[in-house]
Amino acid sequence: MTERVVIIGSGPAGWAAAIYAARANLEPLVFEGAQTEENRLSGTLPLGQLNLTTEVENYPGFAAGNLTQFLETAIPEGQRKYMAPHSGHGVSGPELMELMRQQAKNFGTRVETDDIVEVDTTSRPFKLKTLEGKEVQAHSIIIATGARANYLGLESEDKYKNYGVSACAVCDGALPRFRNKSLVVVGGGDSAMEEASYLTKFASTVYLVHRRGEFRASKIMAQRALENPKISVKWFTGVEEVLGDEKQGVTGVRLKDLKSGATEDLAASGMFCAIGHTPNTNFLKGQLQTDDKGYIVYTKPFRTDTSVEGIFAAGDVADSYYRQAITSAGTGCMAALDAERWLGAQGVH
Ligand code: NAP
């Protein structure tokens, strides 16, 4: 049997694509990823980056805070009886992903908890291979495999992931272990500026560690960070090792002055990496056109077409700029509509 559309990935882009494809009677097959230790360590488990976050306050439709009060002002009295009782909490990343997954399944989406490890884009139909060794054929493919946060690649960093080492200040910054303590943010781009500024809400001091003598970040964001009295910049500096112990997790970092080679141990209860993201495109083995960082390139303006006809992309795997749940869901919807129309034009219904 040849699938009409296979969707690879299970973040908001993948599920939005599945909801639209299922409602178009395309009976999509989603490969949501495998539950492997390797995927856990690289941050590529099923349900994507949102599954690694806590509260989501900016996804339209899920107002945080006391929703009942909000609804009383927003919805006319006669219509409130249609509203379900609400606990007052918005939605968490994992909840949002489970809701999207269920919504896709309700319309007949089939889901495999397996990774696609190989795609042959030269054959028609396309041929796909999974980690478990299954082979699948598909007339069209939607790639929604997202991106993962980069880490420095130190052994000590791996050891303290979730014990003080993070790549998401917004997800983890409010944890008690970081309150009124010194923290380290690594990087010099907009993300590093944003993370450092955000962490000053909780930390006593944020050390912004950057390997060069100037930031890559936009002027305005760099200026905001430089003017923040709680941020102290360590220029021309690298992190050589994350220090810590079993009981407390991270207790500091060993910094290296990249000019003189001198090292210094700095006390800190956390280290946040903000050194960019890597799109999950390795499995494509260069068969689709990507940019220099590996992000899939859209080949038509305002469409989700890729360089191979019949293969569409959605979400962060093709977006290094917006990287939001709502934009991913939006392009997921677009990819399903593009796939449906393309299949129709090929006479596949
Ligand atoms: P980025 O712009 O690629 O910056 C990555 C930073 O990490 C660079 O300063 C880089 O140093 C440093 N870095 C990379 N690898 C490193 C390593 N192995 N060791 C130490 N440092 C390393 O990534 P980003 O900050 O995540 O931003 C990505 C995109 O999102 C950008 O287009 C950005 O404008 C956008 N963004 C926008 C906003 C906003 O407008 N609110 C917020 C966040 C992100 P070098 O400078 O030396 O290369």
Coordinates of C-alpha atoms and ligand atoms in Angstrom, one line a residue:
M1 CA 0.0 0.0 0.0
T2 CA 1.2 3.5 -0.8
E3 CA 0.4 6.2 1.7
R4 CA -1.0 9.4 0.3
V5 CA 0.7 11.5 2.9
V6 CA 3.3 10.7 5.5
I7 CA 4.0 13.3 8.2
I8 CA 7.4 13.2 10.0
G9 CA 7.5 15.0 13.3
S10 CA 5.1 15.5 16.2
G11 CA 5.3 19.1 17.3
P12 CA 2.6 21.7 16.5
A13 CA 3.5 21.7 12.8
G14 CA 3.1 17.9 12.5
W15 CA -0.2 17.7 14.4
A16 CA -1.7 20.7 12.6
A17 CA -0.7 19.1 9.3
A18 CA -2.3 15.8 10.4
I19 CA -5.5 17.5 11.5
Y20 CA -5.9 19.2 8.1
A21 CA -4.8 16.1 6.1
A22 CA -7.1 13.8 8.1
R23 CA -10.1 16.1 7.6
A24 CA -9.3 16.1 3.8
N25 CA -9.7 12.3 4.0
L26 CA -6.0 11.7 3.2
E27 CA -5.7 9.3 6.2
P28 CA -2.3 10.6 7.2
L29 CA 0.3 8.5 8.8
V30 CA 2.4 10.4 11.4
F31 CA 5.9 9.2 12.5
E32 CA 6.0 10.9 15.9
G33 CA 9.6 9.8 16.7
A34 CA 11.0 7.0 18.9
Q35 CA 11.3 7.0 22.7
T36 CA 15.0 6.4 22.7
E37 CA 17.8 7.5 25.1
E38 CA 19.5 9.1 22.2
N39 CA 16.5 11.2 21.4
R40 CA 16.1 12.2 25.1
L41 CA 19.7 13.4 25.2
S42 CA 19.5 15.4 22.0
G43 CA 16.0 16.9 22.8
T44 CA 14.2 15.1 20.0
L45 CA 11.7 12.9 21.7
P46 CA 8.1 12.8 20.4
L47 CA 5.9 15.9 20.9
G48 CA 8.8 18.2 20.2
Q49 CA 10.2 21.2 22.1
L50 CA 6.9 22.2 23.5
N51 CA 6.9 19.0 25.5
L52 CA 10.0 20.3 27.3
T53 CA 8.3 23.5 28.5
T54 CA 5.9 24.4 31.2
E55 CA 3.2 27.1 30.8
V56 CA 2.4 28.3 27.4
E57 CA 0.9 31.8 27.7
N58 CA 1.1 33.0 24.1
Y59 CA -0.8 30.3 22.2
P60 CA -4.1 31.9 21.1
G61 CA -7.2 30.5 22.7
F62 CA -5.6 29.4 26.0
A63 CA -5.6 32.5 28.2
A64 CA -3.7 32.1 31.4
G65 CA -5.0 33.2 34.7
N66 CA -8.6 33.0 35.8
L67 CA -10.4 32.2 32.6
T68 CA -13.9 32.3 34.1
Q69 CA -13.5 36.0 35.0
F70 CA -12.1 36.7 31.6
L71 CA -15.0 34.9 29.8
E72 CA -17.5 36.9 31.9
T73 CA -16.1 40.0 30.3
A74 CA -15.4 38.7 26.9
I75 CA -18.5 36.5 26.1
P76 CA -22.1 37.8 26.3
E77 CA -24.1 36.3 29.2
G78 CA -26.5 34.3 27.0
Q79 CA -23.6 32.3 25.4
R80 CA -21.6 31.4 28.5
K81 CA -23.6 28.2 29.0
Y82 CA -21.6 26.7 26.2
M83 CA -18.3 27.1 28.0
A84 CA -16.9 24.2 29.9
P85 CA -15.9 24.9 33.5
H86 CA -12.3 25.8 33.7
S87 CA -9.7 25.4 36.4
G88 CA -8.1 28.9 35.9
H89 CA -4.9 27.6 34.5
G90 CA -3.9 28.3 30.8
V91 CA -2.3 25.3 29.1
S92 CA 1.1 23.7 29.5
G93 CA 3.3 22.7 26.6
P94 CA 2.9 19.0 27.2
E95 CA -0.9 19.4 27.5
L96 CA -1.1 21.4 24.3
M97 CA 0.8 18.7 22.5
E98 CA -1.4 15.9 23.9
L99 CA -4.5 17.8 22.9
M100 CA -3.2 18.4 19.4
R101 CA -2.2 14.7 19.1
Q102 CA -5.7 13.5 20.2
Q103 CA -7.4 16.0 17.9
A104 CA -5.4 14.5 15.0
K105 CA -6.3 11.0 16.1
N106 CA -10.0 11.8 16.4
F107 CA -10.1 12.5 12.7
G108 CA -8.4 9.2 11.8
T109 CA -4.7 10.0 11.9
R110 CA -2.5 6.9 12.4
V111 CA 0.5 7.4 14.6
E112 CA 3.7 5.4 14.7
T113 CA 6.1 5.9 17.7
D114 CA 9.1 5.4 15.5
D115 CA 11.8 7.5 13.8
I116 CA 12.2 7.9 10.0
V117 CA 15.9 7.3 9.5
E118 CA 16.0 7.3 5.7
V119 CA 14.1 8.9 2.8
D120 CA 14.6 8.1 -0.8
T121 CA 13.4 11.2 -2.6
T122 CA 14.5 10.0 -6.0
S123 CA 11.9 7.2 -6.3
R124 CA 8.2 7.7 -7.0
P125 CA 6.4 6.9 -4.7
F126 CA 8.9 8.1 -2.1
K127 CA 10.5 5.3 0.0
L128 CA 11.0 5.7 3.8
K129 CA 12.7 3.5 6.3
T130 CA 12.2 3.6 10.1
L131 CA 14.5 3.0 13.0
E132 CA 12.6 -0.3 13.7
G133 CA 13.3 -1.4 10.1
K134 CA 9.9 -0.8 8.6
E135 CA 9.6 0.3 5.0
V136 CA 6.9 2.7 3.9
Q137 CA 5.9 4.2 0.5
A138 CA 4.3 7.6 0.2
H139 CA 3.0 9.8 -2.6
S140 CA 3.7 12.9 -0.6
I141 CA 5.7 13.8 2.6
I142 CA 5.4 16.6 5.1
I143 CA 8.6 17.2 7.1
A144 CA 7.9 18.7 10.5
T145 CA 10.9 17.4 12.5
G146 CA 11.6 20.7 14.2
A147 CA 14.9 21.9 15.6
R148 CA 16.9 21.2 18.8
A149 CA 18.8 23.5 21.1
N150 CA 22.6 23.4 20.7
Y151 CA 24.8 22.5 23.7
L152 CA 28.6 23.0 24.1
G153 CA 29.2 19.3 23.9
L154 CA 31.0 18.9 27.2
E155 CA 30.7 15.6 29.1
S156 CA 30.1 17.5 32.4
E157 CA 27.3 19.5 30.6
D158 CA 25.5 16.2 29.7
K159 CA 25.8 15.0 33.3
Y160 CA 24.0 18.0 34.7
K161 CA 21.2 18.4 32.1
N162 CA 18.0 19.0 34.1
Y163 CA 20.2 19.5 37.2
G164 CA 21.2 23.1 36.5
V165 CA 22.1 22.9 32.8
S166 CA 19.4 24.0 30.5
A167 CA 18.9 25.5 27.0
C168 CA 15.6 27.3 27.9
A169 CA 15.4 30.1 30.4
V170 CA 11.7 30.5 29.9
C171 CA 11.1 26.8 30.6
D172 CA 13.3 26.5 33.7
G173 CA 14.3 30.0 34.9
A174 CA 11.7 30.1 37.6
L175 CA 12.8 26.9 39.3
P176 CA 13.7 27.4 43.0
R177 CA 17.3 26.2 42.4
F178 CA 18.0 29.4 40.4
R179 CA 16.4 31.9 42.8
N180 CA 18.8 34.7 44.1
K181 CA 21.8 32.7 42.8
S182 CA 24.4 33.5 40.2
L183 CA 23.7 32.0 36.8
V184 CA 25.7 31.7 33.6
V185 CA 24.3 32.2 30.0
V186 CA 26.5 31.2 27.1
G187 CA 26.2 32.9 23.7
G188 CA 26.2 36.3 22.1
G189 CA 23.1 36.3 19.8
D190 CA 19.6 37.6 20.4
S191 CA 18.6 34.4 22.3
A192 CA 21.5 34.9 24.8
M193 CA 20.4 38.5 25.3
E194 CA 16.8 37.5 25.8
E195 CA 17.6 34.6 28.1
A196 CA 20.1 36.7 30.2
S197 CA 17.6 39.6 30.6
Y198 CA 14.8 37.1 31.4
L199 CA 16.9 35.3 34.1
T200 CA 17.6 38.6 35.9
K201 CA 14.0 38.3 37.2
F202 CA 15.2 35.4 39.4
A203 CA 19.0 35.4 39.6
S204 CA 21.2 37.6 41.8
T205 CA 23.7 38.0 38.9
V206 CA 23.7 36.7 35.4
Y207 CA 27.2 36.2 33.8
L208 CA 26.9 36.4 30.0
V209 CA 29.8 34.4 28.7
H210 CA 30.7 35.1 25.1
R211 CA 33.6 33.8 23.0
R212 CA 34.2 37.0 21.1
G213 CA 34.6 40.7 22.0
E214 CA 31.3 41.8 20.4
F215 CA 27.8 40.4 20.3
R216 CA 26.1 39.0 17.3
A217 CA 22.8 40.1 18.7
S218 CA 20.8 43.1 17.3
K219 CA 21.9 46.4 18.7
I220 CA 18.8 47.0 20.7
M221 CA 18.8 43.7 22.5
A222 CA 22.6 43.9 23.1
Q223 CA 22.1 47.4 24.6
R224 CA 19.3 46.2 26.9
A225 CA 21.5 43.4 28.2
L226 CA 24.6 45.7 28.6
E227 CA 22.6 48.3 30.5
N228 CA 21.0 45.7 32.9
P229 CA 22.9 46.1 36.3
K230 CA 22.3 42.4 37.1
I231 CA 24.2 41.2 33.9
S232 CA 27.9 41.0 33.9
V233 CA 29.6 40.2 30.5
K234 CA 32.6 37.9 30.3
W235 CA 34.1 38.7 26.8
F236 CA 36.5 36.4 25.0
T237 CA 35.6 33.6 27.4
G238 CA 34.6 30.0 27.0
V239 CA 33.2 27.4 29.4
E240 CA 35.7 24.6 29.9
E241 CA 33.7 22.5 32.4
V242 CA 30.5 22.5 34.3
L243 CA 31.2 22.0 38.0
G244 CA 28.8 20.3 40.4
D245 CA 28.0 17.3 42.6
E246 CA 25.4 14.6 42.8
K247 CA 23.5 16.3 45.6
Q248 CA 23.3 19.9 44.4
G249 CA 23.7 19.5 40.6
V250 CA 25.5 22.5 39.1
T251 CA 27.6 24.5 41.5
G252 CA 29.7 26.5 39.1
V253 CA 31.6 26.6 35.8
R254 CA 35.2 26.6 34.9
L255 CA 35.8 29.6 32.6
K256 CA 38.7 30.0 30.2
D257 CA 40.0 33.4 29.1
L258 CA 40.4 32.7 25.4
K259 CA 43.1 35.3 25.0
S260 CA 45.4 34.5 27.9
G261 CA 44.4 30.9 28.5
A262 CA 43.8 31.6 32.2
T263 CA 41.1 29.6 33.9
E264 CA 38.7 30.8 36.7
D265 CA 36.1 28.9 38.7
L266 CA 32.8 30.8 39.0
A267 CA 30.1 29.8 41.5
A268 CA 26.7 29.5 39.8
S269 CA 23.6 27.3 40.3
G270 CA 22.9 27.0 36.6
M271 CA 24.2 27.3 33.1
F272 CA 21.9 28.2 30.2
C273 CA 23.2 27.5 26.6
A274 CA 21.9 30.0 24.1
I275 CA 24.2 29.1 21.2
G276 CA 21.6 28.5 18.5
H277 CA 19.5 25.7 17.3
T278 CA 20.1 22.9 14.8
P279 CA 17.2 21.8 12.5
N280 CA 16.6 18.0 12.6
T281 CA 17.4 17.3 8.9
N282 CA 20.2 14.8 9.1
F283 CA 18.0 11.9 8.1
L284 CA 17.5 13.7 4.7
K285 CA 21.2 13.3 3.9
G286 CA 21.3 16.4 1.8
Q287 CA 18.5 15.4 -0.6
L288 CA 16.5 18.6 0.0
Q289 CA 17.8 22.1 -0.5
T290 CA 18.8 23.6 2.9
D291 CA 20.5 26.9 4.0
D292 CA 24.0 26.9 5.4
K293 CA 22.6 26.0 8.9
G294 CA 20.6 23.0 7.6
Y295 CA 17.2 24.6 7.6
I296 CA 15.0 23.4 4.7
V297 CA 14.5 26.1 2.1
Y298 CA 11.0 26.9 0.8
T299 CA 11.2 27.2 -2.9
K300 CA 7.9 29.1 -3.6
P301 CA 6.9 32.3 -1.8
F302 CA 4.1 31.8 0.7
R303 CA 4.0 28.1 0.0
T304 CA 5.5 25.1 1.9
D305 CA 7.0 23.5 -1.2
T306 CA 10.6 22.2 -0.9
S307 CA 13.2 21.6 -3.7
V308 CA 11.6 18.1 -4.3
E309 CA 8.1 18.2 -5.7
G310 CA 5.7 16.4 -3.4
I311 CA 7.7 17.0 -0.3
F312 CA 6.6 19.9 1.9
A313 CA 8.0 21.3 5.1
A314 CA 6.5 22.9 8.2
G315 CA 7.5 24.4 11.5
D316 CA 11.0 25.1 12.9
V317 CA 12.7 22.7 10.5
A318 CA 12.2 25.4 7.9
D319 CA 12.2 28.4 10.1
S320 CA 15.2 29.8 12.0
Y321 CA 13.5 33.1 12.5
Y322 CA 10.0 33.0 14.2
R323 CA 10.2 29.6 15.9
Q324 CA 6.9 29.9 17.7
A325 CA 4.2 27.2 18.4
I326 CA 1.6 29.3 16.5
T327 CA 3.7 29.9 13.4
S328 CA 4.6 26.2 13.4
A329 CA 1.0 25.2 13.6
G330 CA 0.2 27.7 10.8
T331 CA 2.8 26.3 8.4
G332 CA 1.6 22.8 9.4
C333 CA -1.9 23.7 8.2
M334 CA -0.4 25.2 5.0
A335 CA 1.7 22.1 4.3
A336 CA -1.4 19.9 4.5
L337 CA -3.3 22.1 2.2
D338 CA -0.4 22.3 -0.2
A339 CA 0.0 18.5 -0.1
E340 CA -3.7 18.0 -0.7
R341 CA -3.7 20.2 -3.7
W342 CA -0.6 18.8 -5.1
L343 CA -1.9 15.2 -4.7
G344 CA -5.2 16.3 -6.4
A345 CA -3.2 17.7 -9.4
Q346 CA -1.4 14.3 -9.6
G347 CA -4.8 12.5 -9.7
V348 CA -4.2 11.0 -6.2
H349 CA -7.4 11.4 -4.0
Ligands
NAP1 P1 22.6 33.0 16.7 O1 22.2 34.3 16.3 O2 23.1 32.0 15.7 O3 23.7 33.2 17.9 C1 24.4 32.1 18.4 C2 25.4 32.7 19.4 O4 26.0 31.6 20.1 C3 26.5 33.5 18.7 O5 26.9 34.6 19.4 C4 27.7 32.5 18.7 O6 29.0 33.1 18.8 C5 27.5 31.7 19.9 N1 27.9 30.3 19.7 C6 27.6 29.4 18.8 N2 28.2 28.2 18.9 C7 29.0 28.4 20.1 C8 29.9 27.5 20.8 N3 30.1 26.3 20.4 N4 30.5 28.0 21.9 C9 30.3 29.3 22.3 N5 29.4 30.2 21.7 C10 28.8 29.7 20.6 O7 21.4 32.2 17.5 P2 20.2 32.8 18.3 O8 20.7 33.8 19.3 O9 19.5 31.6 18.9 O10 19.3 33.5 17.2 C11 18.8 32.8 16.1 C12 17.8 33.6 15.3 O11 16.6 33.9 16.1 C13 18.5 35.0 15.0 O12 18.0 35.3 13.7 C14 17.9 35.9 16.0 O13 17.8 37.3 15.5 C15 16.5 35.3 16.2 N6 16.0 35.7 17.6 C16 15.3 36.8 17.7 C17 14.8 37.2 18.9 C18 14.1 38.5 19.1 O14 14.1 39.3 18.1 N7 13.3 38.7 20.1 C19 15.1 36.4 20.1 C20 15.9 35.3 19.9 C21 16.3 34.9 18.6 P3 29.6 34.0 17.6 O15 28.8 35.3 17.6 O16 31.0 34.1 18.0 O17 29.4 33.2 16.3

